[in-house]
Coordinates of C-alpha atoms and ligand atoms in Angstrom, one line a residue:
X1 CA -80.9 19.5 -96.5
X2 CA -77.6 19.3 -97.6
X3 CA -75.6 15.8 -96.5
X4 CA -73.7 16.2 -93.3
X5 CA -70.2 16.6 -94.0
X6 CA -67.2 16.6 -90.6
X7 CA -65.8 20.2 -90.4
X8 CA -62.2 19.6 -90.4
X9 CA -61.3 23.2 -88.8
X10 CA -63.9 23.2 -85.9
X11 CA -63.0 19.6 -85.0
X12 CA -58.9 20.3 -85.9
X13 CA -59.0 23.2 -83.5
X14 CA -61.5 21.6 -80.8
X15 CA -59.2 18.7 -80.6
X16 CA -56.3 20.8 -80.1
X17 CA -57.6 23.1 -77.5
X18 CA -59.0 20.2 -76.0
X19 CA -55.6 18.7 -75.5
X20 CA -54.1 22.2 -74.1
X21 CA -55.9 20.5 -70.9
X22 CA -53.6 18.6 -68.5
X23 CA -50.7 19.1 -71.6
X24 CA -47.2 17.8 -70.6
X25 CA -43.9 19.4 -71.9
X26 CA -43.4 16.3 -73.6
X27 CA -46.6 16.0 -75.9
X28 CA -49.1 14.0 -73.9
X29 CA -51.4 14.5 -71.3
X30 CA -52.1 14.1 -67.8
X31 CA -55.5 13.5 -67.0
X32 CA -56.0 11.1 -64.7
X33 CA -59.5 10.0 -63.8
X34 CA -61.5 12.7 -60.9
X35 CA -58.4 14.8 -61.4
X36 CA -58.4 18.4 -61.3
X37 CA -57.4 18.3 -64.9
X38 CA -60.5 15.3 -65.6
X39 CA -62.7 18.4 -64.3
X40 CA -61.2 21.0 -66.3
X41 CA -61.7 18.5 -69.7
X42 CA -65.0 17.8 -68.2
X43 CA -65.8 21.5 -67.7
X44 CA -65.2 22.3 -71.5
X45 CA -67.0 18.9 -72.9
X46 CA -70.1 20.4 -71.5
X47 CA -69.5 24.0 -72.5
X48 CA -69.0 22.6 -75.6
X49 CA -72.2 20.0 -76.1
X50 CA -74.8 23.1 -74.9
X51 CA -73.1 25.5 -77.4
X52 CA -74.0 22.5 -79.9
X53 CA -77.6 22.7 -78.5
X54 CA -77.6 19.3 -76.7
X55 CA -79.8 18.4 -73.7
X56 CA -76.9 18.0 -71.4
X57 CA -77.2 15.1 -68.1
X58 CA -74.6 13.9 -65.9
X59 CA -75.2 10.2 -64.0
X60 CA -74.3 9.1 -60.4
X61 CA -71.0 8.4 -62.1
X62 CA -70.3 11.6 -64.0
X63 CA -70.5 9.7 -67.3
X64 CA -71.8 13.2 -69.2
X65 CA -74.4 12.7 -71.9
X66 CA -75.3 15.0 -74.6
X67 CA -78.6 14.3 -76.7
X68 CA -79.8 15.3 -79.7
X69 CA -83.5 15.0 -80.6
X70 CA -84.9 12.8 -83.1
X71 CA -88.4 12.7 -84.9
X72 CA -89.5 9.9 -82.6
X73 CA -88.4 11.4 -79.5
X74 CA -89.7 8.4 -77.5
X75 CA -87.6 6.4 -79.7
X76 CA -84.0 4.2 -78.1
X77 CA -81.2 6.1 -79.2
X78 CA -78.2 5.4 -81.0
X79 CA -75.4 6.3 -78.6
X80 CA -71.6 7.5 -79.6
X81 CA -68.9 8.4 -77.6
X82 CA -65.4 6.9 -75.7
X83 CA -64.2 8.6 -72.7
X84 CA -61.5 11.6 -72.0
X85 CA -59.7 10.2 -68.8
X86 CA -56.0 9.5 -69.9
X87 CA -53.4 7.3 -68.6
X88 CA -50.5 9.1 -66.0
X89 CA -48.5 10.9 -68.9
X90 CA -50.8 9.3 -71.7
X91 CA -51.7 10.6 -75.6
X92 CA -53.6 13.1 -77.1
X93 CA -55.8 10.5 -78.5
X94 CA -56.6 7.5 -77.0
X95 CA -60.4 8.0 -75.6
X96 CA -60.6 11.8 -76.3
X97 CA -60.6 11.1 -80.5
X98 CA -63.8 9.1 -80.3
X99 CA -65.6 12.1 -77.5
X100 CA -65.1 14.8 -79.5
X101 CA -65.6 12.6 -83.2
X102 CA -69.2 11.9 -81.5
X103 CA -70.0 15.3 -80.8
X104 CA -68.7 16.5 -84.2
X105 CA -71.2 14.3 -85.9
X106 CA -74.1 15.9 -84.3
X107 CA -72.7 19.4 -85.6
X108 CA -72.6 17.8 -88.9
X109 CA -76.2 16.9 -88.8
X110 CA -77.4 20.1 -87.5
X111 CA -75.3 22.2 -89.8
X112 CA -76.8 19.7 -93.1
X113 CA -80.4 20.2 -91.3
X114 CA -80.2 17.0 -91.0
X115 CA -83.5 15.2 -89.2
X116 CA -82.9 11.6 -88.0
X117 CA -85.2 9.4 -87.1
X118 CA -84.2 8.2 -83.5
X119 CA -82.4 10.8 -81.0
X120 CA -78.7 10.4 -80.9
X121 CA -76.8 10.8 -77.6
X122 CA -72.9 11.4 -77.0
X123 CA -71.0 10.3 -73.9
X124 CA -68.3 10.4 -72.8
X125 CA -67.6 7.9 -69.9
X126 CA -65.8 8.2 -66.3
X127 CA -62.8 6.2 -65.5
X128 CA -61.9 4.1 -68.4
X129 CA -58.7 3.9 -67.6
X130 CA -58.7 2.3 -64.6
X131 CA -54.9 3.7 -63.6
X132 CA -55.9 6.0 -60.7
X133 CA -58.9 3.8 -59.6
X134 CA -59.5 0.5 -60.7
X135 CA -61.0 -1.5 -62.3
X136 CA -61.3 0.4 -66.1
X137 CA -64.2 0.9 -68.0
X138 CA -65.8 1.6 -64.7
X139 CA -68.6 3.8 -65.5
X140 CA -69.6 2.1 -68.4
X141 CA -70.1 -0.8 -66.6
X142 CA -72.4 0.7 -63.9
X143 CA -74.3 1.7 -66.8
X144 CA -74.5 -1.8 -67.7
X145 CA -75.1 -3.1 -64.5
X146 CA -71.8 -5.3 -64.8
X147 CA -71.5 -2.8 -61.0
X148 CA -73.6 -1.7 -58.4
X149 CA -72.8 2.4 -57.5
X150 CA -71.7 1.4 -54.1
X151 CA -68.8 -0.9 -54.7
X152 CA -68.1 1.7 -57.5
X153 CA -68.4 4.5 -55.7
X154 CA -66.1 2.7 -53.4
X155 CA -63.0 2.1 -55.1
X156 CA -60.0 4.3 -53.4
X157 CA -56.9 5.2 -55.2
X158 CA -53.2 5.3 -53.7
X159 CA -53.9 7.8 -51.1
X160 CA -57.0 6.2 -50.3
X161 CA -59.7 8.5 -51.6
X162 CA -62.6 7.0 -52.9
X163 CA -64.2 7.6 -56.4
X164 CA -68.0 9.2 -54.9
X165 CA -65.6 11.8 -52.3
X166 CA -63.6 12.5 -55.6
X167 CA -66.7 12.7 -58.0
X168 CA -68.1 14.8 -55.7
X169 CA -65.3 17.3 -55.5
X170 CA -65.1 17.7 -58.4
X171 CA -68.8 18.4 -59.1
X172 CA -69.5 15.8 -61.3
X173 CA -71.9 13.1 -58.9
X174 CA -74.8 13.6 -61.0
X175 CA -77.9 12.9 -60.3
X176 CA -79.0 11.0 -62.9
X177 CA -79.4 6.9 -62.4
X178 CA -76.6 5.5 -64.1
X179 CA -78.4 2.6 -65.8
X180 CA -79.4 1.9 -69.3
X181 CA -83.1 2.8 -70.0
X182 CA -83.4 1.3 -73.5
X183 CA -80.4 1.6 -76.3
X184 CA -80.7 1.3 -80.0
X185 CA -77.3 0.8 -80.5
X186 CA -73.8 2.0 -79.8
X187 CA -71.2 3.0 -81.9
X188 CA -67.2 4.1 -80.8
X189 CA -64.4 5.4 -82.6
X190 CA -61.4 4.7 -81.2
X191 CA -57.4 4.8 -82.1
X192 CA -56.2 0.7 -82.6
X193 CA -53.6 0.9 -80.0
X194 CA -51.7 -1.5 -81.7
X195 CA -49.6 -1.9 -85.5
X196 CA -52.1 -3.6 -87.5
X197 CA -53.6 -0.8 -89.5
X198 CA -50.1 0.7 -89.7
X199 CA -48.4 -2.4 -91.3
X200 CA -51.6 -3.0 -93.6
X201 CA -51.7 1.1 -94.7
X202 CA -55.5 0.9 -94.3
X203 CA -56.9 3.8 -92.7
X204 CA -60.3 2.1 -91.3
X205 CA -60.1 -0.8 -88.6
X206 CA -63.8 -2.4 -88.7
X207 CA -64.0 -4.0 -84.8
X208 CA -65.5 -7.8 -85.2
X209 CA -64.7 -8.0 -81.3
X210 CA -62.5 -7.4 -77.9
X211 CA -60.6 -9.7 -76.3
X212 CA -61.0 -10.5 -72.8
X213 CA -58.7 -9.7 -69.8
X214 CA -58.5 -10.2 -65.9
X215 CA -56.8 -8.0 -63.9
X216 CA -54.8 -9.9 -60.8
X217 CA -53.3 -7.8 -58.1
X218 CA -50.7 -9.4 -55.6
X219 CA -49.3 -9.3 -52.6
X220 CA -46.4 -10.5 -51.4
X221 CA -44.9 -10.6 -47.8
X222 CA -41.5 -11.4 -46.8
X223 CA -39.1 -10.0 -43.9
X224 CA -37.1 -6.9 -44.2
X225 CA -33.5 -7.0 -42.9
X226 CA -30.4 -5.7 -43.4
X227 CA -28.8 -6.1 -46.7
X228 CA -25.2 -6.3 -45.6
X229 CA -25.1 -9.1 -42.9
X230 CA -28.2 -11.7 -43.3
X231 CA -26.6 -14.6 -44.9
X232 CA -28.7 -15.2 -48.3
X233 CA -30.0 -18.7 -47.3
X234 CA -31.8 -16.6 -44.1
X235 CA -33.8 -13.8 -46.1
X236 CA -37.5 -13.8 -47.4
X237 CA -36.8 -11.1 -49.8
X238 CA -40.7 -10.4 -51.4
X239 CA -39.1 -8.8 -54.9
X240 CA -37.2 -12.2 -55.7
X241 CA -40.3 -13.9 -55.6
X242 CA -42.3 -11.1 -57.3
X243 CA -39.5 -10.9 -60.6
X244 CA -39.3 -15.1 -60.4
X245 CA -43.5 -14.4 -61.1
X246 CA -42.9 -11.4 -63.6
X247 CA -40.3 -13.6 -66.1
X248 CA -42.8 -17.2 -65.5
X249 CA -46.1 -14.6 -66.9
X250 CA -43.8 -13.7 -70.1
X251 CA -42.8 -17.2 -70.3
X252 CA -46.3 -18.5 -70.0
X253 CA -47.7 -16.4 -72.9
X254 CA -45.1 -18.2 -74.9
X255 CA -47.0 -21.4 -74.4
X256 CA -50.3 -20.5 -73.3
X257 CA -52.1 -19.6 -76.6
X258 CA -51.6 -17.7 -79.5
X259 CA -53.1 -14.3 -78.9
X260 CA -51.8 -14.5 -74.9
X261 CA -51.0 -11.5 -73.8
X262 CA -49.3 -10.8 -70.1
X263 CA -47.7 -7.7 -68.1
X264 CA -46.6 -6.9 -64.8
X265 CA -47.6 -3.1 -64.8
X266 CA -47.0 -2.0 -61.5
X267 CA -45.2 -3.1 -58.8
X268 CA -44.7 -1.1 -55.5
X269 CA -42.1 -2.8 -53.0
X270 CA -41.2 -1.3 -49.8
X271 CA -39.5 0.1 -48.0
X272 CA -37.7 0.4 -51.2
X273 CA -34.3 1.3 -49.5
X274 CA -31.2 0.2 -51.1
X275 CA -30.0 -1.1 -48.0
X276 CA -32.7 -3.2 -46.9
X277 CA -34.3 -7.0 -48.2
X278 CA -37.8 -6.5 -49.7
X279 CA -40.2 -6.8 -47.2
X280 CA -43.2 -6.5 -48.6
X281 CA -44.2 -6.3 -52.7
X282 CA -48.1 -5.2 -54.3
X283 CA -47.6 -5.9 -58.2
X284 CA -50.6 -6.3 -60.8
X285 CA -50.8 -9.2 -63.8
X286 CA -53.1 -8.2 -66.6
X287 CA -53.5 -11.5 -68.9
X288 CA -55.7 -11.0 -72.5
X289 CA -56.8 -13.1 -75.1
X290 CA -59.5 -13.4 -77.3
X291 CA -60.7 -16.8 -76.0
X292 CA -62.2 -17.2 -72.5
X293 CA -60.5 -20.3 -71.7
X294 CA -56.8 -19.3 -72.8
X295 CA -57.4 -16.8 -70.5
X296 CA -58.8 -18.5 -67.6
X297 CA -55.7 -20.9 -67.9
X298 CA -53.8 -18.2 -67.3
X299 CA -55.1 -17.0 -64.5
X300 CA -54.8 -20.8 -63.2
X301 CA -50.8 -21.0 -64.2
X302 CA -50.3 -17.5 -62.6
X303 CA -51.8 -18.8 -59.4
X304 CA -49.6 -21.7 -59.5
X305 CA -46.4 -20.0 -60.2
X306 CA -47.4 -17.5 -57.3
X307 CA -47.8 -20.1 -54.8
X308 CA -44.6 -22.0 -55.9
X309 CA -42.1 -19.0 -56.0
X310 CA -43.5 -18.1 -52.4
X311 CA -42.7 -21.4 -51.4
X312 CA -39.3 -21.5 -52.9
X313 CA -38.4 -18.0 -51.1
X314 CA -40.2 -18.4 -48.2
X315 CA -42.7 -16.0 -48.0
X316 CA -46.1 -15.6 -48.6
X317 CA -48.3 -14.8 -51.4
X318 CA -52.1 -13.4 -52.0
X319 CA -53.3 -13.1 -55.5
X320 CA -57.0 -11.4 -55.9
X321 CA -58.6 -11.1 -59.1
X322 CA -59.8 -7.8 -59.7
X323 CA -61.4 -8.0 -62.8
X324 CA -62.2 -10.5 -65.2
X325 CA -63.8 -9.5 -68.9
X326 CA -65.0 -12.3 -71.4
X327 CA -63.8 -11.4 -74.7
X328 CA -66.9 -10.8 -76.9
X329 CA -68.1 -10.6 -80.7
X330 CA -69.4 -7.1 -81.8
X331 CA -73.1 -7.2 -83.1
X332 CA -73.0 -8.4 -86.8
X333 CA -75.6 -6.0 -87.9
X334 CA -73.4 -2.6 -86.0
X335 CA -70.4 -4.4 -88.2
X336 CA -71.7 -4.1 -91.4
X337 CA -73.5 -0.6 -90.8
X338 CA -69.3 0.9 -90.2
X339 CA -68.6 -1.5 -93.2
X340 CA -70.9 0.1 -95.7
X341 CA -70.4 3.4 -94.3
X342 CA -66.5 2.9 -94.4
X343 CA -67.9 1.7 -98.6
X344 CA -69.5 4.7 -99.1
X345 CA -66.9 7.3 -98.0
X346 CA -64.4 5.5 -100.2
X347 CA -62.3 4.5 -97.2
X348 CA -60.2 1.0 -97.7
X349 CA -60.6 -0.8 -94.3
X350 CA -59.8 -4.2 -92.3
X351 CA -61.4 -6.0 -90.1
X352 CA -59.5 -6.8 -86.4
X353 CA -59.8 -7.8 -83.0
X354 CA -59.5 -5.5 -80.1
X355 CA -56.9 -6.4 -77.9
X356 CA -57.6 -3.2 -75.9
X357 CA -60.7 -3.0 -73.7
X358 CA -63.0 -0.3 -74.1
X359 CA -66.3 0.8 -73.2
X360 CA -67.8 -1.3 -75.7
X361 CA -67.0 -4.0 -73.8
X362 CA -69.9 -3.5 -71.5
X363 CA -72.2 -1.5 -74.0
X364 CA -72.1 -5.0 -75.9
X365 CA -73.8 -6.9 -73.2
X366 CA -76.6 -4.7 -73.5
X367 CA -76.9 -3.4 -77.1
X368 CA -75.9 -4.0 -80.4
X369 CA -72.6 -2.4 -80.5
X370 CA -70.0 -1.4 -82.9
X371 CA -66.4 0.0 -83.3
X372 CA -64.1 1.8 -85.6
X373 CA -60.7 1.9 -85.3
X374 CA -57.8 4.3 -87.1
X375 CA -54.4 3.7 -86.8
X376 CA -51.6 4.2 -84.5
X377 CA -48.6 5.3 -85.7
X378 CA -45.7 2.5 -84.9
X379 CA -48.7 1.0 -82.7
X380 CA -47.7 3.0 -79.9
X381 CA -50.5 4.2 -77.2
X382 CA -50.3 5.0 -73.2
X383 CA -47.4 6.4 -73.9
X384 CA -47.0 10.6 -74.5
X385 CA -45.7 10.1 -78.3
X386 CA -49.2 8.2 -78.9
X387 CA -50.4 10.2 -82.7
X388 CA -52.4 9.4 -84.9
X389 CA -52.1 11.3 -88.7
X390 CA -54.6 13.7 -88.5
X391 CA -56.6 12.7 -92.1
X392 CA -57.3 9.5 -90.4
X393 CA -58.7 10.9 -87.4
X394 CA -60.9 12.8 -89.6
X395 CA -62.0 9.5 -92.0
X396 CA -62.9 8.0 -88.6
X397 CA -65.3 10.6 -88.1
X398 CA -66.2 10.5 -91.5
X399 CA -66.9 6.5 -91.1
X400 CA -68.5 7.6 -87.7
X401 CA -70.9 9.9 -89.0
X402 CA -72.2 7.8 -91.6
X403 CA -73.1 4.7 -89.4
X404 CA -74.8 6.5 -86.9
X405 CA -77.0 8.6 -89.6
X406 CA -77.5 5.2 -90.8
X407 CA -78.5 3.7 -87.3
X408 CA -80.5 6.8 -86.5
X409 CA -82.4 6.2 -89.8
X410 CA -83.5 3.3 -89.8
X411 CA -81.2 2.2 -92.7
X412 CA -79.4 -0.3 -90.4
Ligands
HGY1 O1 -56.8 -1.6 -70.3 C1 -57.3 -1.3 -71.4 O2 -57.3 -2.0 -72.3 C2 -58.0 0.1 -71.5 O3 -57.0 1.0 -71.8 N1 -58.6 0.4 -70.2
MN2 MN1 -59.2 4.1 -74.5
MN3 MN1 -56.3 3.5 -72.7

């Protein structure tokens, strides 16, 4: 037995052809959760864990699992992966790195005949994103009963589809329960999303935790009327009150803590005609920290500043949250497995907070979990020119492989 080494060519080209797969002419992707494209990467993520000689399931949520036998068969496994739904127009790497870094580590340990102790499954998980049907991290957390499959199953996008119609048309409502049945550990390489590995030229980010976020979506109803002759004092004009909410969330992340983070993502007005006074707005506030209560005040000033620029316009306001997720401390003994493992393969590495969720979020709450991050060139992610240098990508997986071969054997 030799010791398992990542193939840079077979993973190089895998994550190229991989990325062929909902392309867009300007160097993303477009893979949105369900999507014909989602089945297509879903399609070839399978082809691609039974050529590897993985025991292949899909769930009632279509999160795909790929497992790899241990000695002790009956043992919990150590489970690796991210997920390979993208953002509208997203990057090449955000999700789809840590997939296909999980299932390269299992070719490593086959092609170095290497034995572990406890089997080792990848996954990749449905709808992380949570752009085309919200909220994110959505199969993960049926997995770790943070849902029930009904309300999951539930959730309708724009058109009004619902995620079980679209799961099923795609072919992918397994039949599998999606629940945990026993979990050594879990381990996820993902790219930082952010500038801190950049500005610190380390090429390992060592996850101590994520911060936690709620997801508010509002609606705001005014009158429409003509834009030419209602006097200004006589209009309830929804978008006035919607930007007066969108400049008071960036000015409360001024004051509200440190690490406050705030953004009005998407906001649909209509009738959206130049010629006529907003009649009715739907806009969403995502508010993060990495303290519960900084961002449970914010959700509170939100609310207020809500209710008080519908009273100053005169129209009226609903906010729903829907999503809240506590910010959370990765499992001390899954940080110091990537730490050693980033030791031994010579890698230099930091340690950071997430401030993106993930599906470690959830996999926290019900295992010890871990995370490794590599960096982002100029910090930039959901956005097409998202890259990564590909030698980091590869000491990820390098990192990657180590820990779990650790976890697996009983060396953690
Ligand atoms: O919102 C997030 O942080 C993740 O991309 N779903
Ligand atoms: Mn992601
Ligand atoms: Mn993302």
């Amino acid at each position: 037995m030799t010791d398992p080494a990542i193939d840079d060519r077979r993973f190089r080209e895998r994550f190229e052809e991989f990325n062929r797969i909902g392309a867009t002419d300007a160097g993303g992707v477009n893979r949105p959760s369900l999507s014909d494209a989602n089945r297509e990467a879903r399609d070839t993520l399978l082809e691609w864990f039974r050529e590897a000689g993985l025991e292949v399931r899909i769930d009632e949520m279509g999160n795909l699992f790929g497992r790899r036998e241990g000695r002790e068969s009956g043992a919990d496994p150590v489970l690796v992966g991210s997920h390979v739904d993208s953002q509208y127009n997203g990057g090449r790497y955000d999700g789809v790195v840590g997939v296909l870094a999980a299932l390269e580590v299992l070719e490593a340990f086959a092609d170095a005949g290497l034995e572990t102790d406890r089997p080792v499954e990848v996954v990749s998980w449905s709808n992380e994103e949570g752009v085309r049907f919200q909220p994110d991290m959505l199969g993960s957390g049926v997995y770790a009963g943070r849902f029930d499959l009904e309300y999951a199953h539930g959730r309708t996008d724009d058109e009004g589809r619902t995620f079980g119609e679209e799961l099923e048309r795609i072919g992918y409502r397994g039949e599998t329960p999606c629940e945990a049945d026993g979990l050594h550990s879990y381990f996820e390489l993902h790219v930082e999303q952010g500038p801190i590995l950049e500005d610190r030229g380390v090429p390992i980010g060592v996850v101590e935790g994520v911060f936690g976020f709620s997801w508010l979506d509002v609606t705001v109803e005014g009158q429409a009327d003509h834009a030419g002759p209602t006097p200004m004092d006589d209009r309830a004009d929804a978008f006035v009150a919607t930007a007066d909410v969108a400049t008071a969330v960036r000015r409360l992340t001024a004051t509200g803590g440190d690490d406050l983070v705030g953004t009005v993502g998407s906001v649909d007005v209509q009738p959206n005609a130049i010629n006529v006074i907003p009649e009715r707005v739907e806009f969403t506030v995502d508010v993060r920290s990495y303290d519960n209560a900084t961002v449970a005040d914010a959700v509170e000033r939100v609310r207020r500043e809500v209710s008080a620029a519908a009273d100053r316009e005169g129209v009226r306001a609903e906010v729903t949250e829907i999503m809240r997720v506590e910010a959370d401390a990765f499992d001390d003994g899954c940080i110091e497995t990537i730490a050693a493992a980033a030791e031994e393969a010579g890698h230099e590495y930091v340690r950071l907070k997430s401030g993106a969720g993930h599906d470690a979020n959830y996999l926290n709450e019900i295992a010890p979990t871990g995370m490794i991050f590599v960096p982002s060139v100029d910090g930039v992610s959901h956005r097409e020119s998202e890259y990564t240098e590909w030698e980091d990508v590869v000491a990820g997986a390098d990192v990657l492989c180590r820990a779990v071969r650790r976890a697996a054997s009983h060396q953690s």
